[in-house]
Coordinates of C-alpha atoms in Angstrom, one line a residue:
M1 CA -130.0 -176.5 122.9
L2 CA -130.1 -172.7 122.3
A3 CA -127.2 -170.5 121.3
S4 CA -127.0 -167.8 123.9
S5 CA -126.7 -164.0 123.6
P6 CA -124.0 -161.2 125.9
Q7 CA -154.5 -178.5 114.1
D8 CA -156.9 -176.9 116.1
T9 CA -157.7 -173.7 114.3
P10 CA -159.8 -171.3 116.3
A11 CA -162.9 -169.6 114.9
Q12 CA -161.6 -166.7 112.8
A13 CA -161.9 -163.4 114.4
S14 CA -162.3 -159.8 113.2
P15 CA -161.3 -156.8 115.2
P16 CA -163.7 -156.1 118.1
A17 CA -166.6 -153.7 117.5
V18 CA -165.4 -151.3 120.2
T19 CA -161.8 -150.8 121.2
T20 CA -160.8 -148.7 124.1
G21 CA -157.3 -150.2 124.2
R22 CA -155.0 -147.4 125.3
R23 CA -154.6 -144.2 127.1
R24 CA -153.5 -142.0 124.3
S25 CA -150.2 -140.2 124.2
T26 CA -150.3 -136.8 122.5
R27 CA -146.5 -136.4 122.3
R28 CA -146.2 -137.4 118.6
R29 CA -148.9 -134.9 117.7
I30 CA -147.0 -132.2 119.6
L31 CA -143.8 -133.2 117.8
K32 CA -145.4 -133.1 114.4
A33 CA -146.8 -129.6 115.0
G34 CA -143.8 -128.4 116.8
L35 CA -141.3 -129.4 114.1
I36 CA -142.8 -126.7 111.9
G37 CA -141.2 -124.2 114.2
V38 CA -138.0 -126.1 114.9
P39 CA -135.7 -123.4 113.5
A40 CA -137.4 -120.8 115.7
V41 CA -137.1 -123.1 118.7
L42 CA -133.4 -123.7 118.1
A43 CA -132.9 -119.9 117.6
V44 CA -134.5 -119.2 120.9
G45 CA -132.3 -121.9 122.4
G46 CA -132.2 -123.5 125.8
A47 CA -135.6 -123.6 127.3
G48 CA -137.6 -123.8 124.1
F49 CA -135.4 -126.6 122.7
G50 CA -135.6 -128.5 126.0
I51 CA -139.4 -128.4 126.0
W52 CA -139.6 -129.5 122.4
Y53 CA -137.0 -132.3 122.9
A54 CA -138.8 -133.5 126.1
V55 CA -142.1 -134.2 124.2
S56 CA -140.6 -135.7 121.0
D57 CA -140.9 -139.3 122.0
V58 CA -143.8 -141.8 122.4
D59 CA -144.0 -144.0 125.5
T60 CA -147.0 -146.3 126.0
V61 CA -145.4 -148.7 128.5
G62 CA -147.9 -149.4 131.2
R63 CA -150.5 -147.2 129.5
V64 CA -152.2 -149.7 127.2
D65 CA -155.4 -151.4 128.4
F66 CA -155.3 -154.9 126.9
T67 CA -159.0 -155.4 126.6
N68 CA -159.5 -156.8 123.1
P69 CA -158.9 -160.4 121.9
L70 CA -156.2 -160.6 119.3
A71 CA -157.8 -161.0 115.8
I72 CA -156.4 -163.9 113.9
P73 CA -156.5 -163.3 110.1
P74 CA -158.4 -166.0 108.2
L75 CA -156.2 -168.8 106.9
L76 CA -156.5 -169.7 103.2
T77 CA -154.8 -172.7 101.7
G78 CA -156.4 -172.3 98.3
R79 CA -158.6 -174.6 96.2
Q80 CA -157.2 -177.2 93.8
E81 CA -157.8 -176.4 90.1
G82 CA -155.9 -177.8 87.2
G83 CA -152.9 -178.8 89.4
R84 CA -152.7 -175.4 91.0
Q85 CA -153.6 -174.0 94.4
V86 CA -155.9 -171.1 93.6
F87 CA -156.4 -168.1 95.8
D88 CA -158.7 -165.1 95.4
L89 CA -158.1 -161.6 96.8
T90 CA -160.1 -158.4 96.4
A91 CA -158.5 -155.1 97.3
S92 CA -161.3 -152.9 98.7
G93 CA -162.1 -150.1 101.1
G94 CA -163.8 -150.7 104.4
E95 CA -164.4 -149.4 107.9
R96 CA -163.1 -150.5 111.4
Q97 CA -164.1 -149.4 114.8
F98 CA -160.7 -149.0 116.3
R99 CA -161.8 -146.4 118.9
P100 CA -165.1 -145.3 120.4
G101 CA -167.1 -143.0 118.2
R102 CA -166.8 -142.7 114.4
A103 CA -165.5 -145.7 112.5
T104 CA -162.2 -145.4 110.7
R105 CA -162.1 -145.7 106.9
T106 CA -159.5 -148.3 105.8
W107 CA -158.3 -150.3 102.9
G108 CA -157.5 -154.0 102.8
F109 CA -158.0 -157.3 101.1
D110 CA -161.4 -159.2 101.2
N111 CA -162.7 -157.5 104.4
G112 CA -161.5 -153.9 104.0
H113 CA -158.6 -154.1 106.3
L114 CA -155.5 -156.3 106.2
G115 CA -155.9 -159.6 104.4
P116 CA -156.1 -163.3 105.0
T117 CA -153.0 -165.4 105.6
L118 CA -152.2 -167.4 102.5
R119 CA -150.5 -170.7 103.0
A120 CA -148.8 -173.0 100.5
R121 CA -146.2 -175.8 100.4
R122 CA -142.9 -176.0 98.7
G123 CA -143.4 -177.6 95.3
E124 CA -146.9 -176.4 94.8
T125 CA -147.9 -174.1 91.9
V126 CA -150.1 -171.3 93.1
L127 CA -152.4 -168.9 91.2
V128 CA -153.6 -165.7 92.9
N129 CA -156.5 -163.8 91.4
V130 CA -156.2 -160.2 92.6
R131 CA -159.2 -158.0 91.8
N132 CA -158.8 -154.2 92.4
G133 CA -162.0 -152.8 94.0
L134 CA -160.3 -149.6 95.0
P135 CA -160.8 -146.2 93.3
E136 CA -157.1 -146.1 92.2
T137 CA -154.4 -148.2 90.7
T138 CA -152.5 -150.6 93.1
T139 CA -150.2 -153.6 92.9
V140 CA -149.6 -156.6 95.1
H141 CA -145.9 -157.6 95.8
W142 CA -145.1 -161.0 97.2
H143 CA -142.3 -159.8 99.6
G144 CA -139.6 -162.4 100.1
M145 CA -140.9 -164.8 97.4
H146 CA -138.6 -166.4 94.7
L147 CA -140.6 -166.0 91.5
P148 CA -140.4 -164.5 88.0
A149 CA -140.2 -160.7 87.7
A150 CA -143.5 -160.7 85.8
M151 CA -145.2 -162.2 88.9
D152 CA -143.4 -160.1 91.5
G153 CA -146.1 -157.4 91.8
G154 CA -143.8 -154.5 91.8
P155 CA -144.6 -151.2 90.1
H156 CA -144.4 -152.7 86.7
Q157 CA -147.5 -154.9 87.4
P158 CA -150.2 -152.3 88.0
I159 CA -153.8 -153.4 88.7
R160 CA -156.2 -150.6 87.6
P161 CA -159.6 -150.1 89.2
G162 CA -162.0 -152.9 88.3
A163 CA -159.2 -155.1 86.8
T164 CA -157.9 -158.5 87.9
W165 CA -154.3 -159.6 87.9
S166 CA -153.6 -163.4 88.1
P167 CA -149.9 -164.2 88.7
S168 CA -148.9 -167.9 88.9
W169 CA -145.6 -169.4 90.1
T170 CA -144.2 -172.5 91.7
I171 CA -143.1 -172.3 95.3
D172 CA -139.4 -173.3 95.5
Q173 CA -137.9 -172.1 98.7
P174 CA -137.6 -173.2 102.4
A175 CA -140.3 -172.8 105.0
A176 CA -140.7 -169.0 105.8
T177 CA -142.9 -166.2 107.0
L178 CA -143.4 -164.0 103.9
W179 CA -145.9 -161.3 103.3
Y180 CA -147.8 -159.3 100.6
H181 CA -148.4 -155.6 100.2
P182 CA -148.9 -153.0 97.5
H183 CA -146.0 -151.5 95.6
P184 CA -147.4 -148.7 93.3
H185 CA -144.8 -146.3 92.2
G186 CA -144.7 -143.3 94.6
R187 CA -147.7 -144.4 96.7
T188 CA -146.6 -147.5 98.5
A189 CA -146.5 -145.9 102.0
R190 CA -150.1 -144.6 101.6
H191 CA -151.5 -148.0 100.6
V192 CA -149.7 -150.0 103.3
Y193 CA -150.6 -147.5 106.0
R194 CA -154.3 -147.8 105.1
G195 CA -154.1 -151.5 105.9
M196 CA -153.2 -153.4 102.7
V197 CA -151.1 -156.1 104.3
G198 CA -151.2 -159.8 104.6
M199 CA -149.0 -162.8 105.6
F200 CA -147.9 -165.6 103.2
I201 CA -146.6 -168.7 105.0
V202 CA -144.5 -171.2 103.1
D203 CA -144.4 -174.7 104.4
D204 CA -141.6 -177.2 103.7
P205 CA -141.6 -180.9 104.9
A206 CA -137.9 -180.4 105.8
A207 CA -139.0 -178.1 108.6
S208 CA -141.0 -180.7 110.5
A209 CA -137.8 -181.9 112.4
A210 CA -137.5 -178.4 114.0
R211 CA -140.1 -179.3 116.6
L212 CA -141.8 -175.9 116.4
P213 CA -145.4 -175.1 117.2
T214 CA -147.5 -175.4 114.1
R215 CA -151.2 -175.0 115.0
Y216 CA -152.2 -171.7 113.3
G217 CA -154.0 -169.4 115.6
V218 CA -153.4 -171.6 118.7
D219 CA -149.7 -171.9 119.3
D220 CA -148.5 -170.5 115.9
I221 CA -149.6 -166.9 115.9
P222 CA -149.3 -164.2 113.1
V223 CA -148.3 -160.9 114.7
I224 CA -148.7 -158.2 112.1
V225 CA -147.6 -154.9 113.7
Q226 CA -148.5 -151.5 112.4
D227 CA -148.5 -148.0 114.1
K228 CA -151.2 -145.4 113.4
N229 CA -152.1 -141.8 114.2
F230 CA -155.8 -140.8 114.3
D231 CA -157.3 -137.4 113.9
R232 CA -160.1 -136.0 116.0
H233 CA -162.6 -137.7 113.7
N234 CA -161.0 -141.1 114.2
Q235 CA -159.6 -141.1 110.6
L236 CA -156.1 -142.2 109.8
D237 CA -153.8 -139.2 110.0
D238 CA -151.0 -139.5 107.4
G239 CA -149.1 -136.3 108.3
Y240 CA -145.5 -136.7 109.2
S241 CA -142.5 -134.6 110.3
R242 CA -140.6 -133.1 107.4
I243 CA -137.6 -132.6 109.7
A244 CA -137.4 -136.3 110.7
D245 CA -138.3 -137.2 107.1
V246 CA -138.9 -140.9 107.7
G247 CA -142.7 -140.8 107.3
I248 CA -145.5 -141.6 109.7
L249 CA -144.6 -142.6 113.3
G250 CA -147.8 -143.5 115.0
D251 CA -148.7 -143.3 118.7
T252 CA -151.1 -146.2 118.5
V253 CA -150.0 -149.8 117.8
L254 CA -152.3 -152.3 116.1
V255 CA -151.6 -156.1 116.0
N256 CA -153.6 -157.9 113.3
G257 CA -155.7 -154.8 113.2
T258 CA -156.5 -154.9 116.9
V259 CA -155.9 -152.1 119.4
G260 CA -154.9 -153.2 122.9
P261 CA -154.8 -156.9 122.0
Y262 CA -154.4 -159.9 124.2
H263 CA -154.0 -163.5 123.3
E264 CA -155.0 -166.5 125.4
V265 CA -152.1 -169.0 125.6
T266 CA -152.9 -172.7 126.2
T267 CA -149.5 -174.3 125.6
E268 CA -146.1 -174.1 127.3
R269 CA -144.5 -172.7 124.3
I270 CA -145.9 -170.3 121.7
R271 CA -144.5 -169.3 118.3
L272 CA -144.9 -165.7 117.3
R273 CA -144.4 -164.8 113.6
L274 CA -143.5 -161.1 113.9
L275 CA -144.0 -158.9 110.9
N276 CA -143.0 -155.2 110.9
A277 CA -145.7 -153.9 108.5
S278 CA -145.2 -150.3 109.5
P279 CA -144.2 -147.9 106.8
S280 CA -141.5 -146.1 108.8
R281 CA -141.0 -147.4 112.4
S282 CA -138.4 -149.9 113.6
Y283 CA -139.3 -152.1 116.5
H284 CA -137.0 -153.6 119.1
F285 CA -139.1 -156.4 120.5
G286 CA -138.6 -157.9 123.9
L287 CA -140.7 -159.2 126.8
S288 CA -141.8 -157.1 129.8
D289 CA -139.8 -159.2 132.3
D290 CA -136.7 -159.3 130.1
R291 CA -136.8 -163.1 129.9
S292 CA -135.1 -164.6 126.9
F293 CA -136.9 -166.3 124.1
A294 CA -135.7 -168.5 121.2
L295 CA -135.2 -166.7 117.9
V296 CA -135.8 -169.5 115.4
G297 CA -136.4 -167.8 112.0
T298 CA -136.0 -164.5 110.1
D299 CA -137.0 -163.2 106.7
G300 CA -136.2 -166.2 104.5
G301 CA -136.8 -169.1 106.9
L302 CA -135.4 -170.9 109.9
L303 CA -132.0 -170.1 111.4
P304 CA -129.4 -172.9 111.5
A305 CA -130.0 -173.2 115.3
P306 CA -132.2 -171.5 117.9
Y307 CA -130.7 -168.3 119.3
A308 CA -131.5 -167.4 122.9
T309 CA -131.9 -163.6 123.2
G310 CA -134.0 -161.0 124.9
R311 CA -134.3 -158.7 122.0
V312 CA -135.0 -158.8 118.3
Q313 CA -135.0 -155.6 116.2
L314 CA -137.1 -155.4 113.0
S315 CA -136.9 -152.5 110.5
P316 CA -139.9 -152.0 108.1
G317 CA -140.5 -155.2 106.1
E318 CA -138.4 -157.5 108.3
R319 CA -139.8 -160.6 109.9
A320 CA -138.8 -162.8 112.9
E321 CA -140.1 -166.1 114.4
I322 CA -139.7 -166.4 118.1
V323 CA -140.7 -169.2 120.5
V324 CA -141.7 -167.9 124.0
T325 CA -141.9 -170.3 127.0
M326 CA -144.8 -169.5 129.3
R327 CA -145.7 -170.3 132.9
P328 CA -149.2 -171.2 134.0
G329 CA -151.4 -168.3 134.9
E330 CA -148.9 -165.5 134.1
R331 CA -149.4 -162.4 132.0
L332 CA -146.5 -161.2 129.8
V333 CA -146.3 -158.2 127.5
L334 CA -144.6 -158.2 124.1
R335 CA -143.0 -154.7 124.1
S336 CA -140.9 -152.6 121.7
Y337 CA -137.9 -151.1 123.5
P338 CA -136.0 -148.1 122.0
P339 CA -134.5 -149.4 118.8
E340 CA -130.8 -149.2 118.1
L341 CA -130.7 -147.0 115.0
G342 CA -127.0 -145.9 115.2
L343 CA -127.9 -142.2 115.0
D344 CA -126.9 -139.2 116.9
P345 CA -129.2 -138.4 119.9
L346 CA -131.3 -135.8 118.1
N347 CA -131.9 -137.7 114.9
S348 CA -132.6 -140.9 116.8
R349 CA -135.2 -139.2 119.0
I350 CA -137.2 -137.6 116.2
T351 CA -137.2 -140.9 114.2
G352 CA -138.5 -143.1 116.9
G353 CA -135.2 -144.1 118.5
D354 CA -136.4 -143.2 122.1
D355 CA -139.9 -144.7 121.8
R356 CA -141.2 -147.5 124.0
L357 CA -144.4 -149.2 123.0
D358 CA -146.5 -152.0 124.6
V359 CA -147.6 -154.3 121.8
L360 CA -149.4 -157.5 122.8
E361 CA -150.3 -159.2 126.1
L362 CA -149.9 -162.9 126.4
R363 CA -152.3 -164.5 129.0
A364 CA -151.3 -168.0 130.0
A365 CA -154.0 -170.4 131.1
D366 CA -153.8 -172.0 134.6
R367 CA -153.0 -175.3 132.9
L368 CA -150.7 -175.4 129.8
S369 CA -150.4 -178.3 127.4
P370 CA -146.8 -179.5 127.2
A371 CA -144.7 -178.5 124.2
P372 CA -141.2 -179.6 123.3
E373 CA -138.2 -177.3 123.1
P374 CA -137.1 -176.4 119.5
A375 CA -134.6 -178.8 118.0
A376 CA -130.9 -178.0 118.4
T377 CA -130.6 -177.9 114.6
L378 CA -133.3 -176.1 112.6
A379 CA -132.1 -175.7 109.0
D380 CA -129.0 -175.8 106.9
P381 CA -127.1 -172.5 107.0
P382 CA -126.9 -170.3 103.9
R383 CA -123.9 -171.4 101.8
L384 CA -123.3 -169.6 98.5
G385 CA -119.7 -170.4 98.2
V386 CA -118.3 -167.0 98.9
D387 CA -117.1 -165.2 102.0
A388 CA -116.3 -161.7 103.2
A389 CA -113.0 -161.8 101.5
T390 CA -114.6 -162.3 98.0
P391 CA -114.3 -159.2 95.9
V392 CA -117.3 -156.9 95.9
T393 CA -119.4 -157.1 92.7
R394 CA -121.5 -154.0 93.3
R395 CA -121.7 -151.2 95.8
F396 CA -124.8 -149.4 96.9
E397 CA -124.8 -146.0 98.8
L398 CA -128.1 -144.9 100.3
A399 CA -128.0 -141.1 100.0
G400 CA -130.2 -138.6 101.8
T401 CA -133.8 -139.9 101.5
S402 CA -134.3 -140.3 97.8
Q403 CA -131.2 -141.7 96.0
I404 CA -129.1 -144.8 95.7
N405 CA -125.7 -144.3 94.1
G406 CA -126.6 -140.7 93.3
L407 CA -129.7 -141.7 91.3
T408 CA -133.4 -141.3 91.9
M409 CA -135.7 -144.1 90.7
D410 CA -136.6 -144.0 87.0
M411 CA -139.2 -146.5 85.9
G412 CA -137.7 -146.4 82.4
R413 CA -134.1 -147.1 83.5
I414 CA -132.6 -150.5 84.2
D415 CA -129.6 -149.9 86.5
F416 CA -127.8 -153.2 85.8
G417 CA -128.2 -156.8 84.7
V418 CA -127.2 -160.0 86.6
T419 CA -126.4 -163.2 84.7
R420 CA -128.4 -166.2 85.6
G421 CA -126.5 -168.7 87.8
T422 CA -124.0 -166.2 89.1
T423 CA -123.3 -165.3 92.7
E424 CA -122.6 -161.7 93.5
V425 CA -121.3 -159.8 96.5
W426 CA -123.0 -156.5 97.2
E427 CA -121.8 -153.9 99.6
V428 CA -124.4 -151.6 101.1
I429 CA -123.7 -148.5 103.1
S430 CA -125.7 -145.6 104.4
P431 CA -123.3 -142.6 105.1
F432 CA -126.1 -140.3 106.3
P433 CA -127.7 -139.9 109.7
K434 CA -131.1 -141.3 108.6
P435 CA -132.8 -144.6 109.3
H436 CA -132.5 -146.7 106.1
N437 CA -132.8 -150.4 105.3
F438 CA -132.2 -152.4 102.1
H439 CA -134.6 -154.9 100.4
V440 CA -134.0 -157.0 97.3
H441 CA -136.9 -158.5 95.3
G442 CA -136.9 -162.0 93.9
T443 CA -134.3 -163.6 96.0
Q444 CA -132.9 -164.0 99.5
F445 CA -129.3 -163.1 100.5
Q446 CA -126.7 -164.3 102.9
V447 CA -125.1 -161.7 105.2
L448 CA -121.3 -162.1 104.9
S449 CA -120.1 -159.4 107.1
V450 CA -121.2 -156.3 109.1
N451 CA -118.5 -153.6 109.4
G452 CA -115.9 -156.2 108.4
A453 CA -116.9 -158.7 111.2
P454 CA -118.9 -161.9 110.9
P455 CA -122.6 -161.4 111.2
P456 CA -124.3 -161.9 114.6
P457 CA -126.5 -165.0 115.1
E458 CA -129.7 -163.1 114.3
L459 CA -128.3 -162.5 110.8
G460 CA -127.2 -166.1 110.3
G461 CA -130.1 -167.1 108.1
W462 CA -131.6 -166.1 104.8
K463 CA -132.6 -162.4 104.6
D464 CA -134.3 -160.2 102.1
T465 CA -134.4 -157.0 104.1
I466 CA -131.7 -155.6 106.4
Y467 CA -131.2 -152.4 108.5
A468 CA -128.4 -150.2 107.2
T469 CA -126.8 -148.7 110.3
P470 CA -125.2 -145.4 109.2
E471 CA -121.5 -145.6 108.2
V472 CA -121.5 -149.4 108.8
P473 CA -120.8 -151.3 105.5
M474 CA -122.5 -154.7 105.0
R475 CA -121.6 -157.3 102.5
L476 CA -124.3 -159.5 101.1
A477 CA -124.1 -162.6 98.9
L478 CA -126.9 -163.1 96.4
R479 CA -127.5 -165.8 93.8
F480 CA -129.9 -165.7 90.8
P481 CA -130.3 -169.2 89.6
E482 CA -133.4 -168.8 87.4
H483 CA -136.3 -166.5 86.3
T484 CA -134.6 -164.6 83.5
D485 CA -136.2 -161.6 81.8
R486 CA -134.1 -158.9 80.1
N487 CA -136.9 -156.4 80.1
L488 CA -138.9 -156.8 83.3
P489 CA -136.9 -155.8 86.3
F490 CA -136.8 -156.6 90.0
M491 CA -136.4 -153.8 92.5
Y492 CA -133.9 -153.0 95.2
H493 CA -134.8 -150.2 97.6
C494 CA -135.0 -148.7 101.1
H495 CA -138.1 -150.2 102.8
V496 CA -138.7 -147.1 104.8
L497 CA -141.6 -146.5 102.5
L498 CA -141.5 -142.7 102.3
H499 CA -137.9 -143.1 101.1
E500 CA -139.0 -145.7 98.5
D501 CA -141.7 -143.4 97.3
K502 CA -139.3 -140.4 97.0
G503 CA -137.1 -142.4 94.8
M504 CA -134.6 -144.5 96.9
M505 CA -135.0 -147.5 94.6
G506 CA -133.4 -149.0 91.6
Q507 CA -134.1 -151.8 89.1
F508 CA -132.1 -154.8 87.8
V509 CA -132.8 -157.7 85.5
V510 CA -131.7 -161.3 85.4
T511 CA -130.4 -162.3 82.0
E512 CA -129.2 -165.4 80.2
P513 CA -125.4 -165.7 79.7
G514 CA -124.3 -163.3 77.0
Q515 CA -127.5 -161.2 77.0
T516 CA -127.6 -157.5 77.8
P517 CA -130.3 -155.7 79.7
G518 CA -133.3 -154.5 77.6
S519 CA -135.8 -151.8 78.3
P520 CA -138.7 -152.0 80.7
P521 CA -142.2 -151.4 79.3
H522 CA -143.9 -148.1 79.8
T523 CA -146.1 -148.4 82.9
D524 CA -148.8 -145.9 83.8
H525 CA -150.0 -145.8 87.4
N526 CA -152.6 -143.1 86.9

């Protein structure tokens, strides 16, 4: 029963050779150009401002031609070597035919755009050999994974051109939809925007009782969402509005690297693993007929119980698992409605708060195989032994677009140490009218309160990334049971990647009792 709101693997696909999937909106391009003259427009007043404001959104609802089968990233479960599951990834450049005409230059893993889905089980030890075939230094961060700092893939683990990095760790966390992406200091947005993104699915036998669809690519579908802008030569346009100052807000949505995608549904229920892999944009996902769906999981795994809702909002880096019930022969569009950013009307509009985007069409077959409802209980709720009344251990203020607690990121500075085995309460607040979120490496957290109230059902599971509504304090409980290293830090930062790159990030270490933080090694990303 849902809480209510007010292995047949298909042949692996690559993006179609020709994609004509949308009637292009030019509004974002107008906005980007127009913002250069915003002061002049405001000075002229009335009419000029009205024209500028009128074209400063993106709306593709009803304008996308869903003509391309959704590409399903190849699934890798690794090979067994010496008691470890071994995976191989190569970061490299490539080309994709996203639109008619010239091919678009991209980056990715193994095939030059995006990467395969890695899959491992709780209790397995994995080894991932990552070779850098790019012309510049990169890293690979395992977003949402519990692992030692030396294996985290943050900015202190650079992989230089031609080099191979081989992290290894034991999976010890519940079933979850995680992901991997670059994290080079000051260049993360650029690498992610070019396509260096992949999903990492963790399986856990304890999740089998949840009665969720599990056939990858059939009724269990990765949905990696990114937005892009293209120039007149079909190349990725990485320009952005300096006034909005959130980074790239694209007018073309890709799902698994596919423009105008549709997916053939053959079962009564389908599980969509939603990943916001965009550098800047928040999405407010819903269905075109406003029907409800079951939200069954978020960043760190399954919710305690299914939650019936018609919307789920994801800021950059967040994930959600939803189960959609389909009727034979129908077509349904996964859509992003205007996100609730908590900003004033002008700042909301110029940062994507008024945008509506058609994302993916689901096409149900005339006959659908039966599928059970999700179980009434999915997983144990987070319990860290603290509550909203527990005194705050640390406070984090996200300031402007480049500082946390008045400091800009310094690779040589450790901001604080956390003692192994302790549980801390962190309060996070963004007092400025900009979209920010907050991501912590190496752990998952429990949301204790939002603006002093208990968290809503969609925040009732384990999280590693959360949107920071301006002037709304959030209290988070975090525990660090293992993986000590007094010198190699984990990161905490805004996952709006332009802000991360500008310095809205800090570093902490996990120490043994009685230890003090050390000094991080010098790291050169050139």
